[in-house]
Short mmCIF file of C-alpha atoms in Angstrom, two decimals:
data_model
loop_
_atom_site.label_atom_id
_atom_site.label_comp_id
_atom_site.label_asym_id
_atom_site.label_seq_id
_atom_site.Cartn_x
_atom_site.Cartn_y
_atom_site.Cartn_z
CA PHE A 425 -19.05 90.67 6.61
CA GLY A 426 -16.75 88.89 9.67
CA ILE A 427 -19.79 86.82 10.74
CA ARG A 428 -18.01 83.73 11.20
CA ALA A 429 -14.74 84.95 13.52
CA THR A 430 -17.57 86.77 15.47
CA ILE A 431 -19.45 83.48 15.91
CA GLU A 432 -16.30 81.88 16.77
CA VAL A 433 -15.43 84.30 19.52
CA ASP A 434 -18.65 83.92 21.07
CA LEU A 435 -18.65 80.18 20.91
CA GLU A 436 -15.37 80.31 22.72
CA ILE A 437 -16.79 82.37 25.35
CA LEU A 438 -19.91 80.18 25.69
CA PHE A 439 -17.55 77.14 25.95
CA HIS A 440 -15.60 79.06 28.60
CA LEU A 441 -18.61 79.78 30.71
CA ALA A 442 -19.82 76.19 30.41
CA THR A 443 -16.84 74.71 31.63
CA LEU A 444 -17.08 76.91 34.64
CA ILE A 445 -20.65 75.79 35.28
CA GLU A 446 -19.85 72.33 34.81
CA ARG A 447 -17.12 72.49 37.48
CA HIS A 448 -18.61 74.70 40.34
CA VAL A 449 -22.56 74.50 39.96
CA GLU A 450 -23.29 70.98 40.95
CA GLU A 451 -26.86 70.73 39.90
CA TRP A 452 -25.55 71.52 36.36
CA GLU A 453 -23.26 68.99 36.34
CA VAL A 454 -25.70 66.39 34.81
CA HIS A 455 -26.55 68.48 32.07
CA ARG A 456 -22.91 68.70 30.76
CA PRO A 457 -23.09 72.27 29.63
CA THR A 458 -20.18 71.77 27.45
CA SER A 459 -22.09 69.20 25.80
CA ILE A 460 -24.58 71.44 25.27
CA VAL A 461 -22.30 74.44 23.85
CA GLU A 462 -20.48 71.77 21.34
CA GLU A 463 -24.24 70.80 20.02
CA PHE A 464 -24.94 74.30 19.41
CA SER A 465 -21.51 74.77 17.85
CA ARG A 466 -22.28 72.11 15.32
CA THR A 467 -25.91 73.39 14.84
CA LEU A 468 -24.42 76.85 13.92
CA GLU A 469 -21.77 75.32 11.68
CA LYS A 470 -24.68 73.57 9.72
CA GLU A 471 -26.60 76.90 9.59
CA LEU A 472 -23.58 78.89 8.27
CA ASN A 473 -23.30 76.45 5.59
CA TYR A 474 -26.18 76.94 2.91
CA THR A 475 -25.28 73.74 1.13
CA VAL A 476 -26.64 72.09 4.20
CA GLU A 477 -29.58 74.21 4.41
CA ALA A 478 -30.35 73.49 0.87
CA SER A 479 -29.98 69.64 1.49
CA ASN A 480 -32.70 69.98 4.23
CA MET A 481 -34.88 71.78 1.96
CA GLU A 482 -34.88 69.37 -0.32
CA ARG A 483 -35.29 66.42 1.64
CA PHE A 484 -38.32 68.24 3.62
CA ALA A 485 -39.83 68.81 0.35
CA GLN A 486 -39.63 65.27 -0.79
CA GLN A 487 -41.31 64.42 2.55
CA PHE A 488 -44.31 66.21 1.88
CA ALA A 489 -44.18 65.98 -2.15
CA ASP A 490 -47.93 64.63 -2.15
CA ASN A 491 -49.31 66.78 0.62
CA SER A 492 -50.82 70.12 -0.81
CA MET A 493 -50.99 71.41 2.62
CA VAL A 494 -47.31 72.49 2.79
CA TYR A 495 -45.24 74.73 0.55
CA VAL A 496 -41.57 74.60 0.54
CA PRO A 497 -39.60 77.04 -1.60
CA GLN A 498 -37.44 75.73 -4.62
CA VAL A 499 -34.03 75.71 -4.40
CA PHE A 500 -31.65 76.55 -7.18
CA ARG A 501 -28.52 74.42 -6.71
CA GLU A 502 -26.90 75.35 -10.03
CA VAL A 503 -26.35 79.07 -8.40
CA SER A 504 -26.15 78.03 -4.95
CA THR A 505 -22.88 77.94 -2.92
CA ALA A 506 -21.81 77.20 0.82
CA ARG A 507 -22.10 81.03 1.41
CA ILE A 508 -25.13 82.03 -1.02
CA LEU A 509 -28.43 80.48 -0.97
CA ILE A 510 -30.66 81.24 -3.76
CA MET A 511 -34.25 80.18 -3.63
CA GLU A 512 -37.52 80.78 -4.95
CA CYS A 513 -39.16 84.07 -3.81
CA VAL A 514 -42.78 83.36 -2.34
CA ASP A 515 -45.27 86.29 -2.58
CA GLY A 516 -48.36 86.72 -0.91
CA GLY A 517 -47.98 85.11 2.05
CA ILE A 518 -49.18 86.40 5.59
CA LYS A 519 -46.85 85.63 8.82
CA VAL A 520 -48.67 82.83 11.04
CA SER A 521 -48.55 85.35 14.16
CA ASN A 522 -50.38 88.36 12.04
CA ILE A 523 -53.78 87.47 13.44
CA ASP A 524 -55.48 90.53 12.29
CA LYS A 525 -54.17 90.22 8.69
CA LEU A 526 -55.42 86.54 8.70
CA ASP A 527 -58.74 87.29 9.55
CA LYS A 528 -59.04 90.39 7.30
CA GLU A 529 -58.11 88.27 4.39
CA GLY A 530 -60.71 85.25 5.19
CA PHE A 531 -58.33 82.90 6.53
CA ASP A 532 -59.46 79.90 8.69
CA ARG A 533 -57.28 79.82 11.86
CA LYS A 534 -58.71 76.70 13.30
CA LEU A 535 -57.81 75.04 10.17
CA ILE A 536 -54.15 76.31 10.18
CA ALA A 537 -53.80 75.45 13.78
CA SER A 538 -54.69 71.83 12.95
CA ARG A 539 -52.81 71.68 9.57
CA GLY A 540 -49.64 73.26 11.27
CA THR A 541 -49.84 70.66 14.29
CA ASP A 542 -50.35 67.80 12.13
CA LEU A 543 -47.37 68.57 10.08
CA VAL A 544 -45.33 68.88 12.98
CA LEU A 545 -46.49 65.60 14.37
CA GLU A 546 -45.78 63.93 11.27
CA GLN A 547 -42.56 65.13 10.96
CA ILE A 548 -41.39 63.98 14.21
CA PHE A 549 -43.31 60.68 14.77
CA LYS A 550 -43.16 59.62 10.97
CA HIS A 551 -40.30 60.78 9.14
CA GLY A 552 -38.09 61.62 12.51
CA PHE A 553 -36.57 64.54 10.28
CA PHE A 554 -38.43 67.90 11.60
CA HIS A 555 -38.00 71.87 11.24
CA ALA A 556 -36.66 72.68 14.89
CA ASP A 557 -37.23 76.39 14.66
CA PRO A 558 -40.96 76.86 14.08
CA HIS A 559 -41.15 80.28 15.17
CA PRO A 560 -43.65 82.81 13.74
CA GLY A 561 -41.14 84.43 11.46
CA ASN A 562 -40.42 80.93 9.79
CA ILE A 563 -44.05 80.01 8.91
CA TYR A 564 -46.26 81.80 6.44
CA ILE A 565 -49.64 81.21 5.20
CA LEU A 566 -50.48 81.04 1.70
CA PRO A 567 -53.92 81.22 -0.14
CA ASP A 568 -56.45 78.27 0.69
CA ASN A 569 -54.40 78.11 4.03
CA VAL A 570 -51.54 76.18 2.76
CA ILE A 571 -48.51 76.44 5.29
CA CYS A 572 -45.11 77.66 4.20
CA TYR A 573 -41.92 76.92 5.56
CA PHE A 574 -38.50 79.02 5.66
CA ASP A 575 -35.20 78.94 7.53
CA PHE A 576 -34.14 75.15 7.27
CA GLY A 577 -31.04 75.75 8.97
CA MET A 578 -32.05 73.96 12.28
CA MET A 579 -33.41 70.59 11.66
CA GLY A 580 -33.73 68.01 14.35
CA ARG A 581 -33.37 63.93 13.49
CA VAL A 582 -34.54 61.35 15.88
CA ASP A 583 -34.08 57.63 15.13
CA ARG A 584 -37.01 55.07 15.31
CA TYR A 585 -36.13 53.67 18.46
CA ALA A 586 -35.97 57.57 20.17
CA ARG A 587 -39.28 58.60 19.09
CA GLU A 588 -41.08 55.26 20.14
CA ASN A 589 -40.10 55.59 23.35
CA PHE A 590 -40.79 59.41 23.39
CA ALA A 591 -44.47 58.27 22.02
CA ASP A 592 -44.56 56.16 24.92
CA VAL A 593 -43.68 59.23 27.38
CA MET A 594 -46.46 61.08 25.59
CA TYR A 595 -48.83 58.30 25.64
CA GLY A 596 -48.32 57.72 29.55
CA TYR A 597 -49.31 61.56 29.71
CA VAL A 598 -52.39 61.21 27.74
CA ILE A 599 -53.53 58.00 29.58
CA HIS A 600 -52.13 59.02 33.15
CA ASP A 601 -49.59 56.05 33.55
CA GLU A 602 -46.28 57.05 35.91
CA SER A 603 -45.02 53.64 35.20
CA ARG A 604 -45.05 53.92 31.49
CA ILE A 605 -43.59 57.31 31.38
CA ALA A 606 -40.98 56.29 33.78
CA ASP A 607 -39.63 53.34 31.55
CA ALA A 608 -39.61 55.18 28.43
CA LEU A 609 -37.91 57.74 30.09
CA LEU A 610 -35.32 55.39 31.21
CA LYS A 611 -34.85 54.04 27.86
CA ILE A 612 -34.38 57.71 25.97
CA ALA A 613 -32.52 59.31 28.90
CA GLU A 614 -28.36 59.03 29.55
CA TRP A 615 -26.88 59.01 33.12
CA ASP A 616 -23.67 58.45 34.98
CA GLU A 617 -25.11 56.36 37.40
CA GLU A 618 -28.15 54.17 37.30
CA PRO A 619 -31.03 55.96 39.09
CA ASP A 620 -33.09 54.61 41.82
CA ARG A 621 -36.14 53.29 39.46
CA ARG A 622 -38.33 53.00 42.45
CA ALA A 623 -37.77 56.71 43.59
CA LEU A 624 -38.20 57.82 40.12
CA ALA A 625 -41.58 55.88 39.77
CA ARG A 626 -42.62 57.31 43.11
CA ASP A 627 -41.91 60.97 42.05
CA LEU A 628 -43.53 60.47 38.68
CA ALA A 629 -46.64 59.12 40.60
CA ASP A 630 -46.68 62.47 42.40
CA PHE A 631 -46.21 64.37 39.45
CA VAL A 632 -49.19 62.71 37.84
CA GLU A 633 -51.46 63.50 40.54
CA LEU A 634 -50.55 67.31 40.69
CA HIS A 635 -50.39 67.94 36.90
CA LEU A 636 -52.34 65.22 34.65
CA TYR A 637 -55.70 65.02 36.25
CA LYS A 638 -57.26 67.70 34.83
CA PRO A 639 -59.77 68.25 32.00
CA LEU A 640 -57.95 67.39 28.78
CA LYS A 641 -58.58 71.15 27.61
CA GLU A 642 -56.64 72.25 30.49
CA LEU A 643 -53.66 69.82 29.73
CA ARG A 644 -50.53 71.53 28.31
CA ILE A 645 -47.82 69.29 26.52
CA GLY A 646 -45.41 72.20 26.80
CA ASP A 647 -45.77 72.86 30.39
CA PHE A 648 -45.83 69.08 31.14
CA LEU A 649 -42.56 68.30 29.12
CA GLN A 650 -40.96 71.50 30.93
CA GLN A 651 -41.85 70.18 34.46
CA LEU A 652 -40.77 66.93 33.46
CA LEU A 653 -37.30 67.85 32.65
CA LYS A 654 -36.88 69.40 36.00
CA LEU A 655 -38.15 65.99 37.52
CA ILE A 656 -35.41 63.96 35.83
CA THR A 657 -32.98 66.32 36.53
CA ARG A 658 -33.38 65.77 40.17
CA HIS A 659 -32.67 62.21 39.69
CA GLN A 660 -29.41 62.83 37.68
CA LEU A 661 -30.71 62.05 34.29
CA ARG A 662 -30.30 64.12 31.09
CA LEU A 663 -31.78 63.77 27.52
CA PRO A 664 -30.14 63.73 24.09
CA SER A 665 -29.87 67.07 22.34
CA ASP A 666 -32.32 65.92 19.45
CA ILE A 667 -35.10 65.10 22.29
CA TYR A 668 -34.40 68.46 23.72
CA LEU A 669 -35.11 70.00 20.15
CA MET A 670 -38.07 67.85 19.92
CA ILE A 671 -39.41 69.35 23.09
CA LYS A 672 -38.75 72.89 22.19
CA THR A 673 -40.77 72.35 18.96
CA MET A 674 -43.78 70.66 20.40
CA ALA A 675 -43.96 73.55 23.04
CA GLN A 676 -43.46 76.17 20.45
CA VAL A 677 -46.14 74.63 18.07
CA GLU A 678 -48.47 74.38 21.19
CA GLY A 679 -48.11 78.07 22.08
CA LEU A 680 -48.66 78.83 18.37
CA GLY A 681 -51.59 76.56 18.20
CA MET A 682 -53.40 78.57 21.03
CA VAL A 683 -52.83 81.73 19.69
CA LEU A 684 -54.53 80.64 16.41
CA ASP A 685 -57.09 78.80 18.27
CA PRO A 686 -58.17 79.31 21.91
CA ASP A 687 -59.75 75.87 21.74
CA PHE A 688 -56.77 74.36 20.54
CA GLU A 689 -55.85 70.77 22.58
CA MET A 690 -52.26 69.65 21.53
CA ALA A 691 -52.96 66.25 23.36
CA GLU A 692 -55.65 65.59 21.44
CA LYS A 693 -53.96 66.31 18.14
CA ALA A 694 -50.94 64.06 19.25
CA ALA A 695 -52.84 60.97 20.18
CA PRO A 696 -53.70 59.57 16.95
CA PHE A 697 -50.14 59.82 16.18
CA ILE A 698 -48.87 58.29 19.01
CA LYS A 699 -51.23 55.35 18.84
CA ARG A 700 -50.39 54.98 15.00
CA LEU A 701 -46.55 54.98 15.61
CA LYS A 702 -47.39 52.11 18.57
CA LEU A 703 -49.58 49.81 16.11
CA GLU A 704 -46.79 50.07 13.57
CA ARG A 705 -44.74 48.10 16.23
CA MET A 706 -46.93 45.21 15.97
CA HIS A 707 -47.22 45.07 12.30
CA PRO A 708 -46.28 41.65 10.84
CA LYS A 709 -43.59 43.25 8.58
CA ARG A 710 -42.06 45.31 11.43
CA LEU A 711 -41.81 42.25 13.23
CA VAL A 712 -40.13 40.16 10.84
CA GLY A 713 -37.80 42.73 10.16
CA ASP A 714 -36.71 43.11 13.55
CA PHE A 715 -36.38 39.57 14.10
CA LEU A 716 -34.29 39.00 10.77
CA ASP A 717 -32.13 42.12 12.10
CA SER A 718 -31.74 40.45 15.56
CA GLY A 719 -30.71 37.06 13.70
CA GLY A 720 -28.14 38.97 11.73
CA GLU A 721 -26.69 40.64 14.46
CA LEU A 722 -26.72 37.31 16.46
CA LEU A 723 -24.98 35.39 13.62
CA GLN A 724 -22.36 38.24 13.12
CA LEU A 725 -21.67 38.38 16.81
CA LEU A 726 -21.36 34.02 16.92
CA LYS A 727 -18.77 35.04 13.97
CA GLU A 728 -16.76 37.26 16.09
CA VAL A 729 -16.73 35.22 19.10
CA PRO A 730 -14.27 32.74 18.20
CA GLY A 731 -11.66 35.21 16.80
CA GLU A 732 -11.81 37.61 19.94
CA LEU A 733 -11.61 34.64 22.61
CA ARG A 734 -8.38 33.37 20.44
CA ASP A 735 -7.14 37.06 20.91
CA ILE A 736 -7.64 37.28 24.72
CA LEU A 737 -6.17 33.82 25.31
CA LYS A 738 -3.33 34.94 23.30
CA GLN A 739 -3.17 37.83 25.51
CA VAL A 740 -3.19 35.73 28.71
CA ARG A 741 -0.36 33.61 27.54
CA ASP A 742 1.74 36.67 26.75
CA GLY A 743 0.95 37.84 30.13
CA LYS A 744 -0.80 40.97 29.09
CA VAL A 745 -3.94 40.70 30.73
CA SER A 746 -4.29 41.28 34.38
CA VAL A 747 -7.66 41.35 36.35
CA ARG A 748 -8.33 43.95 39.17
CA PHE A 749 -11.07 43.95 41.40
CA GLU A 750 -12.74 47.18 42.74
CA HIS A 751 -15.14 47.53 45.90
CA LYS A 752 -17.56 50.17 46.32
CA GLY A 753 -19.55 50.79 49.37
CA LEU A 754 -17.65 48.69 51.51
CA GLU A 755 -15.33 50.95 52.86
CA ASN A 756 -16.86 51.21 56.43
CA PHE A 757 -17.19 47.57 56.49
CA ILE A 758 -13.62 47.10 55.73
CA PHE A 759 -12.75 50.24 58.57
CA GLU A 760 -15.06 48.01 61.17
CA MET A 761 -13.13 44.94 60.26
CA ASP A 762 -9.80 46.40 60.66
CA ARG A 763 -10.71 47.94 63.96
CA SER A 764 -12.24 44.81 65.55
CA SER A 765 -9.15 42.71 64.19
CA ASN A 766 -6.94 45.17 65.74
CA ARG A 767 -8.54 44.89 69.18
CA VAL A 768 -8.80 41.28 69.15
CA ALA A 769 -4.88 41.33 68.62
CA PHE A 770 -4.48 43.74 71.40
CA ALA A 771 -6.64 41.59 73.82
CA VAL A 772 -4.21 38.78 72.92
CA VAL A 773 -1.14 40.59 73.87
CA VAL A 774 -2.68 41.62 77.23
CA ALA A 775 -3.82 38.18 78.04
CA SER A 776 -0.33 37.00 76.89
CA LEU A 777 1.20 39.56 79.10
CA VAL A 778 -0.95 38.65 81.81
CA VAL A 779 -0.03 34.80 81.64
CA GLY A 780 3.62 35.45 81.22
CA SER A 781 3.66 37.54 84.30
CA SER A 782 2.03 35.05 86.17
CA PHE A 783 4.70 32.47 85.43
CA ILE A 784 7.53 34.86 86.42
CA MET A 785 5.89 35.93 89.64
CA GLY A 786 5.69 31.95 90.49
CA SER A 787 9.40 31.44 89.51
CA ASN A 788 10.44 33.68 92.13
CA VAL A 789 13.04 35.14 89.79
CA GLY A 790 14.90 38.23 90.70
CA PRO A 791 15.69 40.90 91.00
CA PHE A 792 12.77 41.76 93.48
CA LEU A 793 10.79 45.03 94.68
CA PHE A 794 9.24 44.64 97.84
CA GLY A 795 9.61 40.96 97.75
CA PHE A 796 7.99 40.57 94.29
CA PRO A 797 9.83 39.94 91.06
CA ILE A 798 10.36 43.32 89.02
CA LEU A 799 9.86 41.59 85.52
CA GLY A 800 6.26 40.12 86.84
CA VAL A 801 5.34 43.37 88.58
CA ALA A 802 6.21 45.28 85.35
CA GLY A 803 4.39 42.94 83.12
CA PHE A 804 0.93 43.01 85.37
CA SER A 805 1.30 46.71 84.99
CA VAL A 806 1.80 47.02 81.43
CA ALA A 807 -1.28 44.46 80.72
CA GLY A 808 -3.40 46.57 83.30
CA ILE A 809 -2.77 50.00 81.45
CA PHE A 810 -3.46 48.07 78.09
CA GLY A 811 -6.49 46.31 79.49
CA ILE A 812 -7.83 49.65 80.63
CA TRP A 813 -6.84 51.56 77.16
CA LEU A 814 -8.97 48.78 75.18
CA LEU A 815 -11.77 49.04 77.72
CA ILE A 816 -12.03 52.77 77.29
CA SER A 817 -11.96 52.26 73.43
CA ILE A 818 -14.66 50.01 73.27
CA MET A 819 -16.94 52.15 75.73
CA ARG A 820 -16.13 55.17 73.34
CA SER A 821 -17.25 53.37 70.33
CA GLY A 822 -20.52 52.63 72.06
CA LYS A 823 -20.26 48.91 71.28
CA LEU A 824 -19.53 47.67 74.49
#
C-alpha cells in the first residue's frame, strides 16, 4: 500500500515550503506556517491510526447517547487494529447534499438543517469535542431525519476557557459590540509582541460598521469569521489551531445549512447556545468551583514560594545569579545624549585653548612670529578651526 511513506514525503516537502515562506514572506510570518504543517502532520498521524478513530467514535457516541436525532455506527473493537477499522454497515442513508433524493424520499430539509446545526453547536459549545470535517460525504440522513456521521479521524478539541471566549466573540457579533469582540479575541489569540489594543478596537469598529449592520437574514457567520481572521492578521495576531478548526467547521455547517434551507440563519441558531454558555459562568456551582480551584492554586503557590526563594538566595550566595538590564526604544535618545556630551566636551577644549593662548600671548614668551608668541598664535588658530567646525556641525543638525 505504501500510503504512509507517500504521506511522509509530502509532509517533508510541505515543511520545507513552510520554512521558506516563514523566512521570506513577511505577512505570513505571524501565522507560523511551520507550526501549521506540524499540526497538520499530527492530525494525519491520528487519521492513519484507526485505534484513535475508534476511540473518537466511541466518545462521540457517548456524548449523544440520549439523543435520538444523531446516529454513530458501532465499532467492533475485538477485530479492529491500528491499521484496520471494522464498524457497522449503515444501510438506507442518503448523502446530505443529495437534495433531489431527499425531496423524493420525503425528508424535511428545514428540519435536517436545524438539527444538524444544533448538533454541531452542541459539540462545540457544550462538549468541546467536535467533528472537524463535516463535509457532505461524511454526513448521511437516515429515516425520520436522523443524522448519521462518518469518518472520525479529524476531531477538534477546545477547552472551556477557549470556547467561552469564542462565545464572547460570537455574542459580540450578534449584538454588534466591537469592544466585546476585541477583548475576547485578545484572550484567545497569541502574539509575539502585544498589539495596540486601541488600534485593534478602532479597526473592529470600522469592521462592525461595514459588515454587521445588516438584517439578520443577511449575516453570514462564515464570511464574518474569515474577514475577522484577515483583520487580526494585520495586527500580528494568530489563533490556536483548534480555533481555526472550529471556524472551518462552523463555516462548513453554515454553507450546508443554506443548501438545505435557503432561509437558514446560522446567527439565530447560535444565539441560544452562546447565551446558555454565558449563563453557566454565573451558576453558583460554577462560581464555587472556580473559587476553590483558585484557592487551591494560591495555597500551592504559597507552599512553593519559600522553597523557590531559598533556591534563589542559594544561587545568589554562590554567585550564579546575574542581573541584566536591556533597554528598548532608547537608541535615539542615547545617541542624542552622546552627541550632546561630545559637543560640550569639544566646546570645553576650544575654550581651554582660547584661555591658554591668551595667557601665552600676555606672557611674551618666545619664539615670536610678527612680534607675537608662536604658541599663542597656534593655540588661537586651532581654537578658531575647532570652533568653526563645531558651529557648522550644529547648524547642519538644525538644532542651533
